Amino acid sequence: MSFSPEQLQRHCKIILNSRRIRNKIVVLCEGKGGVWDLKGRPSPQSYRRMAQMPDANFYNACVPKWWRNYRPEFFNCGDRTDVLDTYFTLLQLHDKDSTNSYLSPEKLFAIVDLDLQLKTIDDYLFPDTEAIFKDLYTQAKVNPKNATNHQIWVTGFIYKESYFLFPELQPVFDDFSPTPTPMYKDNPALLQTIYIDMADGISNDANLRDNLQRASQRLRYCSGLDCQGVNELRDSWINEFKRA
């Protein structure tokens, strides 16, 4: 559900009028929240609830505890388009009337999932999400030399959840004993099993098939992958993983 023009204005004004963003980093992210998800009258106080909702709670949990003096304020803003619309509208409203705004424009950031579909961005240093990705990341890692160029960020993988599926993270799962134990197919979760099943499902992904060329460009640094088709990518991906 996307913002109507009226909702967008209301959403942005609530953020701008929130005293908790004074001199703080503000990060806009995807996720349910905002004026259409809150019960009762939306206000800066009621917007605090969004900090406990995905995706805001996810990113908030990723901030190191020792960084408490610099902890950003996270705001859910709907889908990718809504996040970007909120970003630019906040800047416009602040520029129009900064006396009624607690925002520090240089501390405003947005982060959206990379996705396979391209999203164009008007009036920004980079023309679309793919251009941001190519400049911001080198071999799936943030390029620190270029990071200062970006106030709109995309994730390094298609979705933020992908960061937890590296098979190399299995020891973290082994050492951490949550209740109940994470299960996958009626067995304790093993990232290697999940990883292989994901790779095996590549050939059934219509979204990937439609955007294979874009995906292959992102993977060009990975030696041994065959991106001629989804079946070839699946087979070469699994073979390379088993050989590693």
Tab-separated table of C-alpha atoms in Angstrom:
chain	number	residue	atom	x	y	z
A	1	MET	CA	0.000	0.000	0.000
A	2	SER	CA	1.600	3.245	-1.128
A	3	PHE	CA	1.216	6.748	0.217
A	4	SER	CA	-1.331	9.067	-1.301
A	5	PRO	CA	0.020	12.608	-1.812
A	6	GLU	CA	-1.839	13.717	1.321
A	7	GLN	CA	-0.499	10.821	3.380
A	8	LEU	CA	3.036	11.487	2.163
A	9	GLN	CA	2.867	15.108	3.290
A	10	ARG	CA	1.425	14.115	6.657
A	11	HIS	CA	3.966	11.336	7.115
A	12	CYS	CA	6.888	13.660	6.407
A	13	LYS	CA	5.624	16.471	8.608
A	14	ILE	CA	5.297	14.097	11.558
A	15	ILE	CA	8.930	13.027	11.107
A	16	LEU	CA	10.136	16.612	10.737
A	17	ASN	CA	8.259	17.679	13.881
A	18	SER	CA	9.644	14.835	15.980
A	19	ARG	CA	12.019	16.199	18.623
A	20	ARG	CA	13.820	12.878	18.835
A	21	ILE	CA	15.466	13.468	15.453
A	22	ARG	CA	17.160	16.673	16.623
A	23	ASN	CA	20.884	16.408	15.756
A	24	LYS	CA	20.389	12.713	15.049
A	25	ILE	CA	21.041	10.498	12.054
A	26	VAL	CA	17.689	9.628	10.462
A	27	VAL	CA	17.382	6.429	8.433
A	28	LEU	CA	14.313	5.754	6.310
A	29	CYS	CA	13.684	2.094	5.539
A	30	GLU	CA	11.119	-0.227	4.052
A	31	GLY	CA	8.440	-1.827	6.173
A	32	LYS	CA	4.891	-1.372	7.387
A	33	GLY	CA	4.273	1.738	9.362
A	34	GLY	CA	3.441	5.360	8.890
A	35	VAL	CA	0.076	7.044	8.769
A	36	TRP	CA	-1.902	4.108	7.386
A	37	ASP	CA	-0.736	1.461	9.875
A	38	LEU	CA	-1.073	3.349	13.139
A	39	LYS	CA	-4.228	3.109	15.189
A	40	GLY	CA	-5.532	6.390	16.452
A	41	ARG	CA	-4.138	9.773	15.535
A	42	PRO	CA	-0.606	9.618	14.065
A	43	SER	CA	1.885	11.789	15.932
A	44	PRO	CA	5.622	11.918	16.687
A	45	GLN	CA	4.858	9.955	19.843
A	46	SER	CA	2.877	7.246	18.064
A	47	TYR	CA	5.635	6.986	15.449
A	48	ARG	CA	7.917	5.618	18.146
A	49	ARG	CA	6.058	2.332	17.747
A	50	MET	CA	7.617	1.912	14.343
A	51	ALA	CA	10.976	1.293	15.997
A	52	GLN	CA	9.578	-2.094	17.064
A	53	MET	CA	8.318	-3.026	13.582
A	54	PRO	CA	10.206	-4.606	10.652
A	55	ASP	CA	12.355	-3.263	9.008
A	56	ALA	CA	13.169	-0.555	11.557
A	57	ASN	CA	13.646	-3.049	14.389
A	58	PHE	CA	15.998	-5.116	12.211
A	59	TYR	CA	18.311	-2.240	11.387
A	60	ASN	CA	18.135	-0.914	14.927
A	61	ALA	CA	19.279	-4.294	16.231
A	62	CYS	CA	22.261	-4.199	13.855
A	63	VAL	CA	23.658	-1.037	15.442
A	64	PRO	CA	26.489	-1.921	17.880
A	65	LYS	CA	25.602	-1.284	21.503
A	66	TRP	CA	28.736	0.789	22.018
A	67	TRP	CA	27.458	3.185	19.329
A	68	ARG	CA	24.621	4.355	21.585
A	69	ASN	CA	25.578	8.041	21.343
A	70	TYR	CA	25.251	7.892	17.567
A	71	ARG	CA	22.295	5.535	17.276
A	72	PRO	CA	20.102	6.620	14.344
A	73	GLU	CA	16.370	7.081	14.438
A	74	PHE	CA	14.745	4.597	12.053
A	75	PHE	CA	11.407	5.169	10.326
A	76	ASN	CA	9.405	2.639	8.337
A	77	CYS	CA	8.088	4.217	5.156
A	78	GLY	CA	6.310	1.461	3.212
A	79	ASP	CA	7.751	0.036	-0.007
A	80	ARG	CA	10.843	1.081	-1.951
A	81	THR	CA	9.036	3.842	-3.826
A	82	ASP	CA	7.549	5.220	-0.596
A	83	VAL	CA	10.969	5.316	1.064
A	84	LEU	CA	12.453	7.317	-1.790
A	85	ASP	CA	9.429	9.621	-1.987
A	86	THR	CA	9.720	10.240	1.752
A	87	TYR	CA	13.431	11.018	1.441
A	88	PHE	CA	12.987	13.708	-1.183
A	89	THR	CA	9.813	15.142	0.343
A	90	LEU	CA	11.521	15.552	3.720
A	91	LEU	CA	14.317	17.532	2.092
A	92	GLN	CA	11.844	19.681	0.168
A	93	LEU	CA	9.710	20.463	3.221
A	94	HIS	CA	12.748	21.206	5.357
A	95	ASP	CA	14.163	23.520	2.716
A	96	LYS	CA	10.811	25.274	2.450
A	97	ASP	CA	10.385	25.819	6.199
A	98	SER	CA	13.376	24.819	8.309
A	99	THR	CA	12.009	26.654	11.370
A	100	ASN	CA	9.420	23.880	11.814
A	101	SER	CA	11.862	21.047	11.279
A	102	TYR	CA	14.210	19.161	13.602
A	103	LEU	CA	15.901	17.495	10.637
A	104	SER	CA	19.599	17.824	9.856
A	105	PRO	CA	19.553	17.231	6.065
A	106	GLU	CA	23.164	16.052	5.950
A	107	LYS	CA	22.219	13.311	8.433
A	108	LEU	CA	19.253	11.999	6.450
A	109	PHE	CA	19.687	8.577	4.835
A	110	ALA	CA	17.492	6.001	3.136
A	111	ILE	CA	18.112	2.297	2.695
A	112	VAL	CA	16.102	0.013	0.405
A	113	ASP	CA	16.387	-3.571	-0.767
A	114	LEU	CA	18.342	-3.929	-3.989
A	115	ASP	CA	15.737	-6.221	-5.580
A	116	LEU	CA	16.103	-7.520	-9.119
A	117	GLN	CA	13.921	-4.815	-10.638
A	118	LEU	CA	15.581	-1.503	-11.455
A	119	LYS	CA	14.249	1.606	-9.684
A	120	THR	CA	15.014	4.965	-11.279
A	121	ILE	CA	15.717	7.959	-9.029
A	122	ASP	CA	15.195	11.526	-10.211
A	123	ASP	CA	17.289	14.495	-9.093
A	124	TYR	CA	19.934	12.422	-7.347
A	125	LEU	CA	23.656	11.870	-7.850
A	126	PHE	CA	22.967	8.336	-9.115
A	127	PRO	CA	20.191	7.674	-11.684
A	128	ASP	CA	18.915	4.362	-10.301
A	129	THR	CA	19.359	1.642	-7.691
A	130	GLU	CA	21.718	-0.365	-9.881
A	131	ALA	CA	24.067	2.590	-10.279
A	132	ILE	CA	24.105	2.988	-6.497
A	133	PHE	CA	24.913	-0.695	-6.076
A	134	LYS	CA	27.772	-0.622	-8.579
A	135	ASP	CA	29.373	2.416	-6.951
A	136	LEU	CA	28.756	1.432	-3.346
A	137	TYR	CA	29.853	-2.211	-3.432
A	138	THR	CA	32.948	-4.018	-4.635
A	139	GLN	CA	32.672	-7.817	-4.675
A	140	ALA	CA	29.670	-7.708	-2.317
A	141	LYS	CA	31.502	-5.517	0.216
A	142	VAL	CA	31.000	-1.811	0.868
A	143	ASN	CA	33.640	0.292	-0.852
A	144	PRO	CA	34.652	2.701	1.946
A	145	LYS	CA	36.137	5.205	-0.512
A	146	ASN	CA	32.749	5.653	-2.183
A	147	ALA	CA	30.481	5.337	0.842
A	148	THR	CA	30.586	9.071	1.571
A	149	ASN	CA	28.945	9.699	-1.822
A	150	HIS	CA	25.737	8.000	-0.747
A	151	GLN	CA	22.769	9.069	1.313
A	152	ILE	CA	20.485	6.596	-0.447
A	153	TRP	CA	21.797	3.082	0.125
A	154	VAL	CA	20.790	-0.273	-1.316
A	155	THR	CA	21.489	-3.608	0.341
A	156	GLY	CA	24.440	-5.608	-0.954
A	157	PHE	CA	22.214	-8.616	-1.611
A	158	ILE	CA	18.698	-8.758	-2.995
A	159	TYR	CA	17.149	-8.730	0.496
A	160	LYS	CA	18.611	-7.927	3.882
A	161	GLU	CA	17.749	-11.408	5.199
A	162	SER	CA	20.297	-12.890	2.792
A	163	TYR	CA	23.127	-11.726	5.035
A	164	PHE	CA	22.214	-14.421	7.544
A	165	LEU	CA	22.347	-17.317	5.065
A	166	PHE	CA	26.098	-17.584	4.530
A	167	PRO	CA	26.997	-21.209	5.339
A	168	GLU	CA	30.123	-19.852	7.080
A	169	LEU	CA	27.822	-18.474	9.789
A	170	GLN	CA	26.834	-21.964	10.968
A	171	PRO	CA	29.069	-21.757	14.087
A	172	VAL	CA	27.009	-18.762	15.225
A	173	PHE	CA	23.887	-20.913	15.052
A	174	ASP	CA	25.677	-23.771	16.812
A	175	ASP	CA	26.905	-21.582	19.662
A	176	PHE	CA	23.611	-19.767	20.092
A	177	SER	CA	20.814	-21.816	21.617
A	178	PRO	CA	17.527	-19.989	21.227
A	179	THR	CA	14.247	-21.489	22.373
A	180	PRO	CA	12.761	-23.008	20.358
A	181	THR	CA	15.629	-24.311	18.231
A	182	PRO	CA	15.471	-23.013	14.631
A	183	MET	CA	14.102	-25.809	12.444
A	184	TYR	CA	14.192	-26.438	8.727
A	185	LYS	CA	12.262	-29.324	7.171
A	186	ASP	CA	11.672	-30.873	10.613
A	187	ASN	CA	15.388	-30.834	11.461
A	188	PRO	CA	17.653	-28.366	13.260
A	189	ALA	CA	18.523	-25.626	10.768
A	190	LEU	CA	21.777	-26.161	8.865
A	191	LEU	CA	22.751	-23.239	6.667
A	192	GLN	CA	24.502	-25.487	4.178
A	193	THR	CA	21.279	-27.426	3.588
A	194	ILE	CA	19.264	-24.231	3.231
A	195	TYR	CA	21.886	-22.772	0.898
A	196	ILE	CA	21.840	-25.780	-1.427
A	197	ASP	CA	18.035	-25.806	-1.497
A	198	MET	CA	18.029	-22.108	-2.372
A	199	ALA	CA	20.540	-22.642	-5.148
A	200	ASP	CA	18.549	-25.616	-6.431
A	201	GLY	CA	15.471	-23.394	-6.657
A	202	ILE	CA	17.151	-20.862	-8.933
A	203	SER	CA	15.697	-22.466	-12.056
A	204	ASN	CA	12.150	-21.989	-10.721
A	205	ASP	CA	12.563	-18.272	-10.066
A	206	ALA	CA	10.658	-16.397	-12.765
A	207	ASN	CA	11.846	-13.074	-11.388
A	208	LEU	CA	15.463	-14.138	-11.804
A	209	ARG	CA	14.787	-15.507	-15.273
A	210	ASP	CA	13.333	-12.162	-16.341
A	211	ASN	CA	16.261	-10.230	-14.880
A	212	LEU	CA	19.109	-12.678	-15.465
A	213	GLN	CA	21.313	-10.221	-17.331
A	214	ARG	CA	21.231	-7.754	-14.439
A	215	ALA	CA	21.900	-10.501	-11.920
A	216	SER	CA	24.804	-11.857	-13.968
A	217	GLN	CA	26.413	-8.402	-14.022
A	218	ARG	CA	26.352	-8.360	-10.236
A	219	LEU	CA	27.994	-11.797	-10.130
A	220	ARG	CA	30.683	-11.231	-12.728
A	221	TYR	CA	33.443	-11.158	-10.098
A	222	CYS	CA	32.568	-14.757	-9.102
A	223	SER	CA	34.715	-17.132	-11.130
A	224	GLY	CA	33.221	-20.421	-12.283
A	225	LEU	CA	29.630	-19.261	-12.657
A	226	ASP	CA	27.793	-19.830	-15.924
A	227	CYS	CA	25.116	-17.177	-16.415
A	228	GLN	CA	23.881	-18.232	-19.855
A	229	GLY	CA	20.593	-19.330	-18.291
A	230	VAL	CA	18.999	-20.038	-14.924
A	231	ASN	CA	19.705	-23.783	-15.190
A	232	GLU	CA	23.365	-23.157	-15.992
A	233	LEU	CA	23.628	-20.679	-13.140
A	234	ARG	CA	22.035	-23.165	-10.746
A	235	ASP	CA	24.356	-26.009	-11.702
A	236	SER	CA	27.544	-23.952	-11.735
A	237	TRP	CA	26.620	-22.275	-8.432
A	238	ILE	CA	26.126	-25.623	-6.690
A	239	ASN	CA	29.295	-27.081	-8.236
A	240	GLU	CA	31.401	-24.126	-7.140
A	241	PHE	CA	29.978	-24.290	-3.622
A	242	LYS	CA	30.722	-27.998	-3.294
A	243	ARG	CA	34.256	-27.451	-4.559
A	244	ALA	CA	34.988	-24.625	-2.111
